[in-house]
Amino acid sequence: MIKNDLFLKALKGETVERPPVWMMRQAGRYLPDFMKLKEKYDFFTRCRTPELATEITVMPINQIGPDAAILFSDILVIPQAMNIEVEMKPGLGPWLPNPVRTTQDVQKVIVPDVHETLGYVMDAIKMTKKELNDEVPLIGFAGSPWTILCYAVQGQGSKNFDIAKKFCFTNPAAAHTLLQKITDTTIAYLKAKVAAGVDAVQIFDSWGGMLSPTDYQIFSWYYIQQIIDALKEETHVIAFGKGCWFALDTMAKSGASALGVDWTCSPLHARYLSGGKITLQGNFDPSRLYSPPAEIKKMVHQMIDEFGKDRYIVNLGHGILPDIPVENARAFVDAVKEYKPR
Ligand code: CP3
């Protein structure tokens, strides 16, 4: 039994004394101890070494105090396991030297045995679960197939993922073959994560909002729904689509336990679009953590009032920014713990 079960209660839609809180990218560069480890080990070494992944995952739990931990890893370990080379370049971010651009390239992409290629993630989960000692739940995650395709085809981050979109719209057959391969790998991967001990999984569709509502259904949601169908009996699934407010009605009918929303959609609007019953997660503007702690607290209390304390998980609308002062991140979490329903 997990001692702090607020997060799991919110996922089940149960009444809580206050909503749970965690932050996307909470195990990251705004923490001085993380930066010390970053000096010594490169990014994928940190992901592949269970001792390091465990240490980084637990850091924010001890230093900031959120109600859930998220495993330190990256969505790009999936393309790596599928035979697509991925590097993390300092200052640039993800860099894929041989992007997938043709039908032949797609044929070379494999659906791997995830226990073999990604066994280090399962080892990290088992070690982290021990270290957490059932204090808080552990979240596992994967990128959405569309978001993974964006990197696999574009070869790096982008403002508009123009090359990825061109590939989908000029060679849809190859795009769908690639998306299905990523989906099959992701399902096996998330099932292995659940077997290794994670208490919930989140699907990050960070670039879903790049698509029109119609193309979103065809190139992104169709595959996310397959993942939810395959996982929903085994665990709680949270679907987060950045910029995907237009799809909240579809997402609410998917069998997901919760939906993530970004800060461009008001709490009232998000509740309305998602039908008012499903648990929502979000949606503080990550840049608002630059405000003084007193102002952060006031805004967090207002956000909880607007979402309502039940069927709600307090989070940012996207990942925490690297230069946020630690005390401001702590003010965000403390504000939730100090919340009193009005
Ligand atoms: O939330 C957590 O604390 C868990 C760890 C986590 C990381 N990446 C660690 C990381 C999670 C959940 C991710 C997901 C991820 N990775 C996403 C989806 C969420 C989102 O932010 O949209 C995406 C798109 C990626 C791909 C990725 N990884 C990018 C674009 C970058 C470089 C840009 C950046 O923010 O630095 C990364 C690197 C990365 N992944 C870092 C961390 C802590 C920073 C680099 C480093 O520490 O060396």
GROMACS .gro file of C-alpha atoms and ligand atoms in nm:
model
  390
    1MET     CA    1   0.000   0.000   0.000
    2ILE     CA    2   0.128   0.343  -0.094
    3LYS     CA    3   0.125   0.582   0.203
    4ASN     CA    4   0.049   0.902   0.012
    5ASP     CA    5  -0.230   0.787  -0.218
    6LEU     CA    6  -0.373   1.130  -0.311
    7PHE     CA    7  -0.255   1.095  -0.671
    8LEU     CA    8  -0.410   0.748  -0.711
    9LYS     CA    9  -0.732   0.868  -0.546
   10ALA     CA   10  -0.758   1.159  -0.791
   11LEU     CA   11  -0.702   0.918  -1.082
   12LYS     CA   12  -0.989   0.704  -0.954
   13GLY     CA   13  -1.207   1.014  -0.917
   14GLU     CA   14  -1.235   0.974  -0.539
   15THR     CA   15  -1.295   1.266  -0.303
   16VAL     CA   16  -0.976   1.410  -0.153
   17GLU     CA   17  -0.897   1.660   0.123
   18ARG     CA   18  -0.675   1.848  -0.127
   19PRO     CA   19  -0.566   1.770  -0.483
   20PRO     CA   20  -0.231   1.596  -0.543
   21VAL     CA   21   0.056   1.784  -0.708
   22TRP     CA   22   0.358   1.693  -0.924
   23MET     CA   23   0.544   1.880  -1.199
   24MET     CA   24   0.629   1.764  -1.547
   25ARG     CA   25   1.012   1.748  -1.577
   26GLN     CA   26   1.039   1.778  -1.198
   27ALA     CA   27   1.359   1.568  -1.209
   28GLY     CA   28   1.565   1.819  -1.403
   29ARG     CA   29   1.799   2.106  -1.450
   30TYR     CA   30   1.653   2.354  -1.201
   31LEU     CA   31   1.788   2.127  -0.924
   32PRO     CA   32   2.152   2.200  -0.827
   33ASP     CA   33   2.215   1.832  -0.741
   34PHE     CA   34   2.095   1.731  -1.087
   35MET     CA   35   2.343   1.974  -1.243
   36LYS     CA   36   2.627   1.817  -1.041
   37LEU     CA   37   2.544   1.474  -1.185
   38LYS     CA   38   2.507   1.626  -1.533
   39GLU     CA   39   2.870   1.743  -1.515
   40LYS     CA   40   2.989   1.387  -1.452
   41TYR     CA   41   2.769   1.173  -1.676
   42ASP     CA   42   2.621   1.236  -2.019
   43PHE     CA   43   2.246   1.228  -2.067
   44PHE     CA   44   2.190   0.871  -2.186
   45THR     CA   45   2.438   0.736  -1.928
   46ARG     CA   46   2.213   0.893  -1.665
   47CYS     CA   47   1.912   0.721  -1.827
   48ARG     CA   48   2.085   0.382  -1.865
   49THR     CA   49   2.237   0.355  -1.518
   50PRO     CA   50   1.965   0.245  -1.274
   51GLU     CA   51   2.151   0.390  -0.973
   52LEU     CA   52   2.168   0.734  -1.138
   53ALA     CA   53   1.810   0.724  -1.271
   54THR     CA   54   1.691   0.630  -0.922
   55GLU     CA   55   1.892   0.905  -0.753
   56ILE     CA   56   1.758   1.168  -0.996
   57THR     CA   57   1.397   1.045  -0.972
   58VAL     CA   58   1.399   1.070  -0.593
   59MET     CA   59   1.573   1.413  -0.580
   60PRO     CA   60   1.259   1.627  -0.623
   61ILE     CA   61   1.064   1.403  -0.382
   62ASN     CA   62   1.309   1.481  -0.103
   63GLN     CA   63   1.378   1.843  -0.199
   64ILE     CA   64   1.041   1.974  -0.322
   65GLY     CA   65   0.788   1.725  -0.187
   66PRO     CA   66   0.541   1.647  -0.471
   67ASP     CA   67   0.281   1.371  -0.427
   68ALA     CA   68   0.414   1.151  -0.709
   69ALA     CA   69   0.751   1.066  -0.860
   70ILE     CA   70   0.815   1.039  -1.235
   71LEU     CA   71   1.092   0.810  -1.348
   72PHE     CA   72   1.397   0.992  -1.484
   73SER     CA   73   1.434   0.879  -1.845
   74ASP     CA   74   1.338   1.020  -2.185
   75ILE     CA   75   1.075   0.957  -2.452
   76LEU     CA   76   1.360   0.912  -2.704
   77VAL     CA   77   1.481   0.580  -2.559
   78ILE     CA   78   1.203   0.425  -2.774
   79PRO     CA   79   1.345   0.528  -3.115
   80GLN     CA   80   1.691   0.427  -2.989
   81ALA     CA   81   1.560   0.078  -2.915
   82MET     CA   82   1.399   0.071  -3.263
   83ASN     CA   83   1.735   0.108  -3.437
   84ILE     CA   84   1.721   0.486  -3.481
   85GLU     CA   85   2.031   0.655  -3.346
   86VAL     CA   86   1.961   0.938  -3.098
   87GLU     CA   87   2.216   1.168  -2.936
   88MET     CA   88   2.156   1.446  -2.682
   89LYS     CA   89   2.371   1.743  -2.783
   90PRO     CA   90   2.447   2.000  -2.513
   91GLY     CA   91   2.283   2.329  -2.606
   92LEU     CA   92   2.089   2.176  -2.899
   93GLY     CA   93   1.887   1.892  -2.745
   94PRO     CA   94   1.797   1.572  -2.932
   95TRP     CA   95   2.000   1.503  -3.248
   96LEU     CA   96   1.926   1.206  -3.477
   97PRO     CA   97   2.208   1.174  -3.733
   98ASN     CA   98   2.013   0.940  -3.966
   99PRO     CA   99   1.649   1.057  -3.968
  100VAL     CA  100   1.374   0.837  -4.115
  101ARG     CA  101   1.269   1.001  -4.443
  102THR     CA  102   1.179   0.729  -4.697
  103THR     CA  103   0.984   0.402  -4.727
  104GLN     CA  104   1.319   0.216  -4.718
  105ASP     CA  105   1.417   0.397  -4.397
  106VAL     CA  106   1.087   0.289  -4.238
  107GLN     CA  107   1.152  -0.073  -4.337
  108LYS     CA  108   1.481  -0.064  -4.144
  109VAL     CA  109   1.305   0.044  -3.824
  110ILE     CA  110   1.254  -0.257  -3.595
  111VAL     CA  111   0.998  -0.347  -3.330
  112PRO     CA  112   1.242  -0.463  -3.062
  113ASP     CA  113   1.215  -0.699  -2.769
  114VAL     CA  114   1.175  -0.427  -2.506
  115HIS     CA  115   1.293  -0.651  -2.223
  116GLU     CA  116   1.624  -0.690  -2.403
  117THR     CA  117   1.677  -0.337  -2.538
  118LEU     CA  118   1.512  -0.140  -2.258
  119GLY     CA  119   1.575  -0.374  -1.965
  120TYR     CA  120   1.772  -0.093  -1.799
  121VAL     CA  121   1.449   0.108  -1.763
  122MET     CA  122   1.278  -0.183  -1.586
  123ASP     CA  123   1.582  -0.218  -1.357
  124ALA     CA  124   1.561   0.155  -1.279
  125ILE     CA  125   1.191   0.119  -1.196
  126LYS     CA  126   1.253  -0.171  -0.956
  127MET     CA  127   1.536   0.015  -0.785
  128THR     CA  128   1.336   0.339  -0.762
  129LYS     CA  129   1.034   0.159  -0.616
  130LYS     CA  130   1.257   0.022  -0.341
  131GLU     CA  131   1.409   0.362  -0.275
  132LEU     CA  132   1.065   0.531  -0.262
  133ASN     CA  133   0.961   0.274  -0.001
  134ASP     CA  134   0.592   0.316  -0.089
  135GLU     CA  135   0.593   0.681   0.024
  136VAL     CA  136   0.454   0.813  -0.309
  137PRO     CA  137   0.345   0.648  -0.635
  138LEU     CA  138   0.578   0.623  -0.935
  139ILE     CA  139   0.473   0.740  -1.282
  140GLY     CA  140   0.612   0.577  -1.597
  141PHE     CA  141   0.580   0.744  -1.936
  142ALA     CA  142   0.624   0.730  -2.311
  143GLY     CA  143   0.596   0.978  -2.593
  144SER     CA  144   0.296   0.949  -2.823
  145PRO     CA  145   0.372   0.778  -3.155
  146TRP     CA  146   0.316   1.110  -3.337
  147THR     CA  147   0.561   1.297  -3.108
  148ILE     CA  148   0.821   1.022  -3.155
  149LEU     CA  149   0.770   1.035  -3.534
  150CYS     CA  150   0.831   1.412  -3.519
  151TYR     CA  151   1.184   1.354  -3.383
  152ALA     CA  152   1.252   1.039  -3.590
  153VAL     CA  153   1.174   1.222  -3.916
  154GLN     CA  154   1.277   1.580  -3.838
  155GLY     CA  155   1.600   1.461  -3.677
  156GLN     CA  156   1.595   1.730  -3.408
  157GLY     CA  157   1.362   1.968  -3.223
  158SER     CA  158   1.178   2.219  -3.438
  159LYS     CA  159   0.934   2.509  -3.414
  160ASN     CA  160   0.693   2.355  -3.666
  161PHE     CA  161   0.822   2.001  -3.750
  162ASP     CA  162   0.783   2.088  -4.118
  163ILE     CA  163   0.988   1.791  -4.247
  164ALA     CA  164   0.789   1.547  -4.030
  165LYS     CA  165   0.458   1.687  -4.157
  166LYS     CA  166   0.575   1.684  -4.519
  167PHE     CA  167   0.669   1.317  -4.479
  168CYS     CA  168   0.324   1.231  -4.341
  169PHE     CA  169   0.135   1.420  -4.610
  170THR     CA  170   0.348   1.304  -4.908
  171ASN     CA  171   0.404   0.943  -4.799
  172PRO     CA  172   0.115   0.859  -4.565
  173ALA     CA  173   0.155   0.483  -4.614
  174ALA     CA  174   0.513   0.493  -4.485
  175ALA     CA  175   0.411   0.733  -4.206
  176HIS     CA  176   0.137   0.497  -4.087
  177THR     CA  177   0.372   0.197  -4.101
  178LEU     CA  178   0.619   0.389  -3.885
  179LEU     CA  179   0.347   0.507  -3.644
  180GLN     CA  180   0.220   0.150  -3.604
  181LYS     CA  181   0.572   0.019  -3.533
  182ILE     CA  182   0.618   0.289  -3.267
  183THR     CA  183   0.274   0.207  -3.123
  184ASP     CA  184   0.350  -0.167  -3.098
  185THR     CA  185   0.684  -0.095  -2.930
  186THR     CA  186   0.527   0.157  -2.692
  187ILE     CA  187   0.252  -0.085  -2.583
  188ALA     CA  188   0.507  -0.359  -2.505
  189TYR     CA  189   0.728  -0.102  -2.330
  190LEU     CA  190   0.452   0.041  -2.109
  191LYS     CA  191   0.328  -0.308  -2.021
  192ALA     CA  192   0.682  -0.399  -1.914
  193LYS     CA  193   0.698  -0.079  -1.706
  194VAL     CA  194   0.373  -0.172  -1.531
  195ALA     CA  195   0.506  -0.523  -1.464
  196ALA     CA  196   0.824  -0.366  -1.321
  197GLY     CA  197   0.616  -0.161  -1.076
  198VAL     CA  198   0.501   0.181  -1.201
  199ASP     CA  199   0.165   0.288  -1.055
  200ALA     CA  200   0.042   0.491  -1.355
  201VAL     CA  201   0.165   0.590  -1.701
  202GLN     CA  202   0.154   0.920  -1.887
  203ILE     CA  203   0.160   0.956  -2.263
  204PHE     CA  204   0.331   1.280  -2.368
  205ASP     CA  205   0.193   1.410  -2.697
  206SER     CA  206   0.410   1.719  -2.685
  207TRP     CA  207   0.363   1.802  -3.054
  208GLY     CA  208   0.001   1.693  -3.108
  209GLY     CA  209  -0.098   2.059  -3.120
  210MET     CA  210   0.104   2.098  -3.442
  211LEU     CA  211  -0.170   1.908  -3.627
  212SER     CA  212  -0.512   2.029  -3.742
  213PRO     CA  213  -0.803   1.872  -3.550
  214THR     CA  214  -0.871   1.637  -3.846
  215ASP     CA  215  -0.507   1.531  -3.891
  216TYR     CA  216  -0.472   1.494  -3.514
  217GLN     CA  217  -0.729   1.215  -3.521
  218ILE     CA  218  -0.557   1.040  -3.814
  219PHE     CA  219  -0.189   1.076  -3.725
  220SER     CA  220  -0.192   1.102  -3.347
  221TRP     CA  221  -0.507   1.008  -3.160
  222TYR     CA  222  -0.572   0.682  -3.355
  223TYR     CA  223  -0.244   0.546  -3.214
  224ILE     CA  224  -0.279   0.689  -2.862
  225GLN     CA  225  -0.620   0.521  -2.839
  226GLN     CA  226  -0.457   0.184  -2.921
  227ILE     CA  227  -0.212   0.238  -2.634
  228ILE     CA  228  -0.491   0.331  -2.391
  229ASP     CA  229  -0.697   0.026  -2.497
  230ALA     CA  230  -0.398  -0.201  -2.436
  231LEU     CA  231  -0.310  -0.052  -2.095
  232LYS     CA  232  -0.630   0.066  -1.929
  233GLU     CA  233  -0.713  -0.266  -1.762
  234GLU     CA  234  -0.365  -0.284  -1.607
  235THR     CA  235  -0.297   0.069  -1.492
  236HIS     CA  236  -0.407   0.433  -1.493
  237VAL     CA  237  -0.329   0.613  -1.817
  238ILE     CA  238  -0.288   0.992  -1.830
  239ALA     CA  239  -0.304   1.142  -2.180
  240PHE     CA  240  -0.128   1.479  -2.213
  241GLY     CA  241  -0.151   1.657  -2.545
  242LYS     CA  242   0.014   1.996  -2.559
  243GLY     CA  243  -0.206   2.234  -2.757
  244CYS     CA  244  -0.468   1.960  -2.798
  245TRP     CA  245  -0.763   2.126  -2.620
  246PHE     CA  246  -0.963   2.077  -2.941
  247ALA     CA  247  -0.954   1.699  -2.888
  248LEU     CA  248  -1.056   1.694  -2.520
  249ASP     CA  249  -1.403   1.559  -2.607
  250THR     CA  250  -1.253   1.258  -2.790
  251MET     CA  251  -0.991   1.206  -2.521
  252ALA     CA  252  -1.255   1.205  -2.245
  253LYS     CA  253  -1.425   0.901  -2.404
  254SER     CA  254  -1.102   0.701  -2.441
  255GLY     CA  255  -1.076   0.506  -2.117
  256ALA     CA  256  -0.787   0.725  -1.992
  257SER     CA  257  -0.804   0.797  -1.617
  258ALA     CA  258  -0.696   1.160  -1.661
  259LEU     CA  259  -0.622   1.420  -1.927
  260GLY     CA  260  -0.340   1.673  -1.917
  261VAL     CA  261  -0.410   2.029  -2.030
  262ASP     CA  262  -0.176   2.318  -2.103
  263TRP     CA  263  -0.219   2.679  -1.990
  264THR     CA  264  -0.377   2.806  -2.312
  265CYS     CA  265  -0.708   2.650  -2.208
  266SER     CA  266  -0.894   2.786  -1.903
  267PRO     CA  267  -0.998   2.538  -1.631
  268LEU     CA  268  -1.364   2.614  -1.703
  269HIS     CA  269  -1.320   2.554  -2.074
  270ALA     CA  270  -1.123   2.232  -2.015
  271ARG     CA  271  -1.396   2.098  -1.786
  272TYR     CA  272  -1.662   2.192  -2.041
  273LEU     CA  273  -1.479   2.038  -2.339
  274SER     CA  274  -1.398   1.716  -2.150
  275GLY     CA  275  -1.758   1.670  -2.032
  276GLY     CA  276  -1.707   1.755  -1.665
  277LYS     CA  277  -1.650   1.404  -1.527
  278ILE     CA  278  -1.294   1.297  -1.608
  279THR     CA  279  -0.993   1.389  -1.390
  280LEU     CA  280  -0.791   1.677  -1.537
  281GLN     CA  281  -0.423   1.755  -1.480
  282GLY     CA  282  -0.248   2.089  -1.528
  283ASN     CA  283  -0.218   2.368  -1.624
  284PHE     CA  284  -0.001   2.639  -1.461
  285ASP     CA  285   0.202   2.834  -1.715
  286PRO     CA  286   0.562   2.713  -1.648
  287SER     CA  287   0.685   3.074  -1.695
  288ARG     CA  288   0.460   3.184  -1.408
  289LEU     CA  289   0.706   3.013  -1.173
  290TYR     CA  290   0.926   3.321  -1.231
  291SER     CA  291   0.674   3.522  -1.026
  292PRO     CA  292   0.750   3.580  -0.655
  293PRO     CA  293   0.645   3.287  -0.429
  294ALA     CA  294   0.354   3.483  -0.273
  295GLU     CA  295   0.207   3.549  -0.616
  296ILE     CA  296   0.260   3.186  -0.724
  297LYS     CA  297   0.068   3.069  -0.418
  298LYS     CA  298  -0.222   3.304  -0.485
  299MET     CA  299  -0.245   3.192  -0.847
  300VAL     CA  300  -0.227   2.822  -0.754
  301HIS     CA  301  -0.513   2.861  -0.506
  302GLN     CA  302  -0.719   3.035  -0.772
  303MET     CA  303  -0.639   2.757  -1.020
  304ILE     CA  304  -0.758   2.490  -0.773
  305ASP     CA  305  -1.077   2.689  -0.709
  306GLU     CA  306  -1.139   2.699  -1.083
  307PHE     CA  307  -1.072   2.330  -1.154
  308GLY     CA  308  -1.232   2.218  -0.825
  309LYS     CA  309  -1.039   2.014  -0.566
  310ASP     CA  310  -1.177   1.675  -0.679
  311ARG     CA  311  -1.093   1.491  -1.000
  312TYR     CA  312  -0.797   1.723  -1.034
  313ILE     CA  313  -0.418   1.682  -1.030
  314VAL     CA  314  -0.221   2.004  -0.992
  315ASN     CA  315   0.064   2.030  -1.243
  316LEU     CA  316   0.226   2.271  -1.483
  317GLY     CA  317   0.095   2.302  -1.839
  318HIS     CA  318   0.431   2.171  -1.969
  319GLY     CA  319   0.776   2.094  -1.827
  320ILE     CA  320   0.941   2.312  -1.562
  321LEU     CA  321   1.195   2.555  -1.711
  322PRO     CA  322   1.564   2.506  -1.628
  323ASP     CA  323   1.622   2.844  -1.462
  324ILE     CA  324   1.332   2.840  -1.216
  325PRO     CA  325   1.456   2.907  -0.860
  326VAL     CA  326   1.416   2.597  -0.640
  327GLU     CA  327   1.223   2.801  -0.382
  328ASN     CA  328   0.966   2.898  -0.648
  329ALA     CA  329   0.914   2.531  -0.741
  330ARG     CA  330   0.872   2.459  -0.371
  331ALA     CA  331   0.621   2.746  -0.336
  332PHE     CA  332   0.413   2.583  -0.613
  333VAL     CA  333   0.400   2.249  -0.428
  334ASP     CA  334   0.354   2.411  -0.084
  335ALA     CA  335   0.064   2.619  -0.214
  336VAL     CA  336  -0.125   2.299  -0.294
  337LYS     CA  337  -0.049   2.148   0.047
  338GLU     CA  338  -0.171   2.468   0.216
  339TYR     CA  339  -0.491   2.482   0.009
  340LYS     CA  340  -0.816   2.512   0.203
  341PRO     CA  341  -1.140   2.473   0.009
  342ARG     CA  342  -1.340   2.796   0.007
  343CP3     O1  343   0.954   1.469  -1.588
  343CP3     C1  344   1.063   1.427  -1.546
  343CP3     O2  345   1.129   1.487  -1.460
  343CP3     C2  346   1.113   1.292  -1.595
  343CP3     C3  347   1.211   1.297  -1.696
  343CP3     C4  348   1.180   1.340  -1.839
  343CP3     C5  349   1.282   1.388  -1.924
  343CP3     N1  350   1.231   1.400  -2.049
  343CP3     C6  351   1.420   1.415  -1.883
  343CP3     C7  352   1.502   1.507  -1.965
  343CP3     C8  353   1.064   1.331  -1.915
  343CP3     C9  354   0.923   1.292  -1.872
  343CP3    C10  355   1.099   1.368  -2.047
  343CP3    C11  356   1.002   1.365  -2.159
  343CP3    C12  357   1.038   1.427  -2.286
  343CP3     N2  358   1.159   1.426  -2.350
  343CP3    C13  359   0.946   1.492  -2.371
  343CP3    C14  360   0.799   1.507  -2.345
  343CP3    C15  361   0.770   1.617  -2.250
  343CP3    C16  362   0.796   1.754  -2.306
  343CP3     O3  363   0.873   1.826  -2.243
  343CP3     O4  364   0.737   1.790  -2.408
  343CP3    C17  365   1.017   1.536  -2.485
  343CP3    C18  366   0.961   1.614  -2.602
  343CP3    C19  367   1.151   1.493  -2.470
  343CP3    C20  368   1.262   1.507  -2.567
  343CP3    C21  369   1.371   1.586  -2.509
  343CP3     N3  370   1.458   1.541  -2.412
  343CP3    C22  371   1.409   1.716  -2.543
  343CP3    C23  372   1.338   1.804  -2.645
  343CP3    C24  373   1.521   1.747  -2.466
  343CP3    C25  374   1.611   1.868  -2.480
  343CP3    C26  375   1.547   1.993  -2.442
  343CP3    C27  376   1.558   2.014  -2.296
  343CP3     O5  377   1.454   2.037  -2.232
  343CP3     O6  378   1.671   2.010  -2.248
  343CP3    C28  379   1.547   1.638  -2.379
  343CP3    C29  380   1.652   1.627  -2.277
  343CP3    C30  381   1.607   1.602  -2.138
  343CP3     N4  382   1.517   1.506  -2.101
  343CP3    C31  383   1.652   1.671  -2.022
  343CP3    C32  384   1.588   1.610  -1.913
  343CP3    C33  385   1.606   1.643  -1.768
  343CP3    C34  386   1.753   1.785  -2.019
  343CP3    C35  387   1.887   1.750  -2.071
  343CP3    C36  388   1.988   1.702  -1.971
  343CP3     O7  389   1.958   1.690  -1.853
  343CP3     O8  390   2.100   1.671  -2.012
   0.00000   0.00000   0.00000
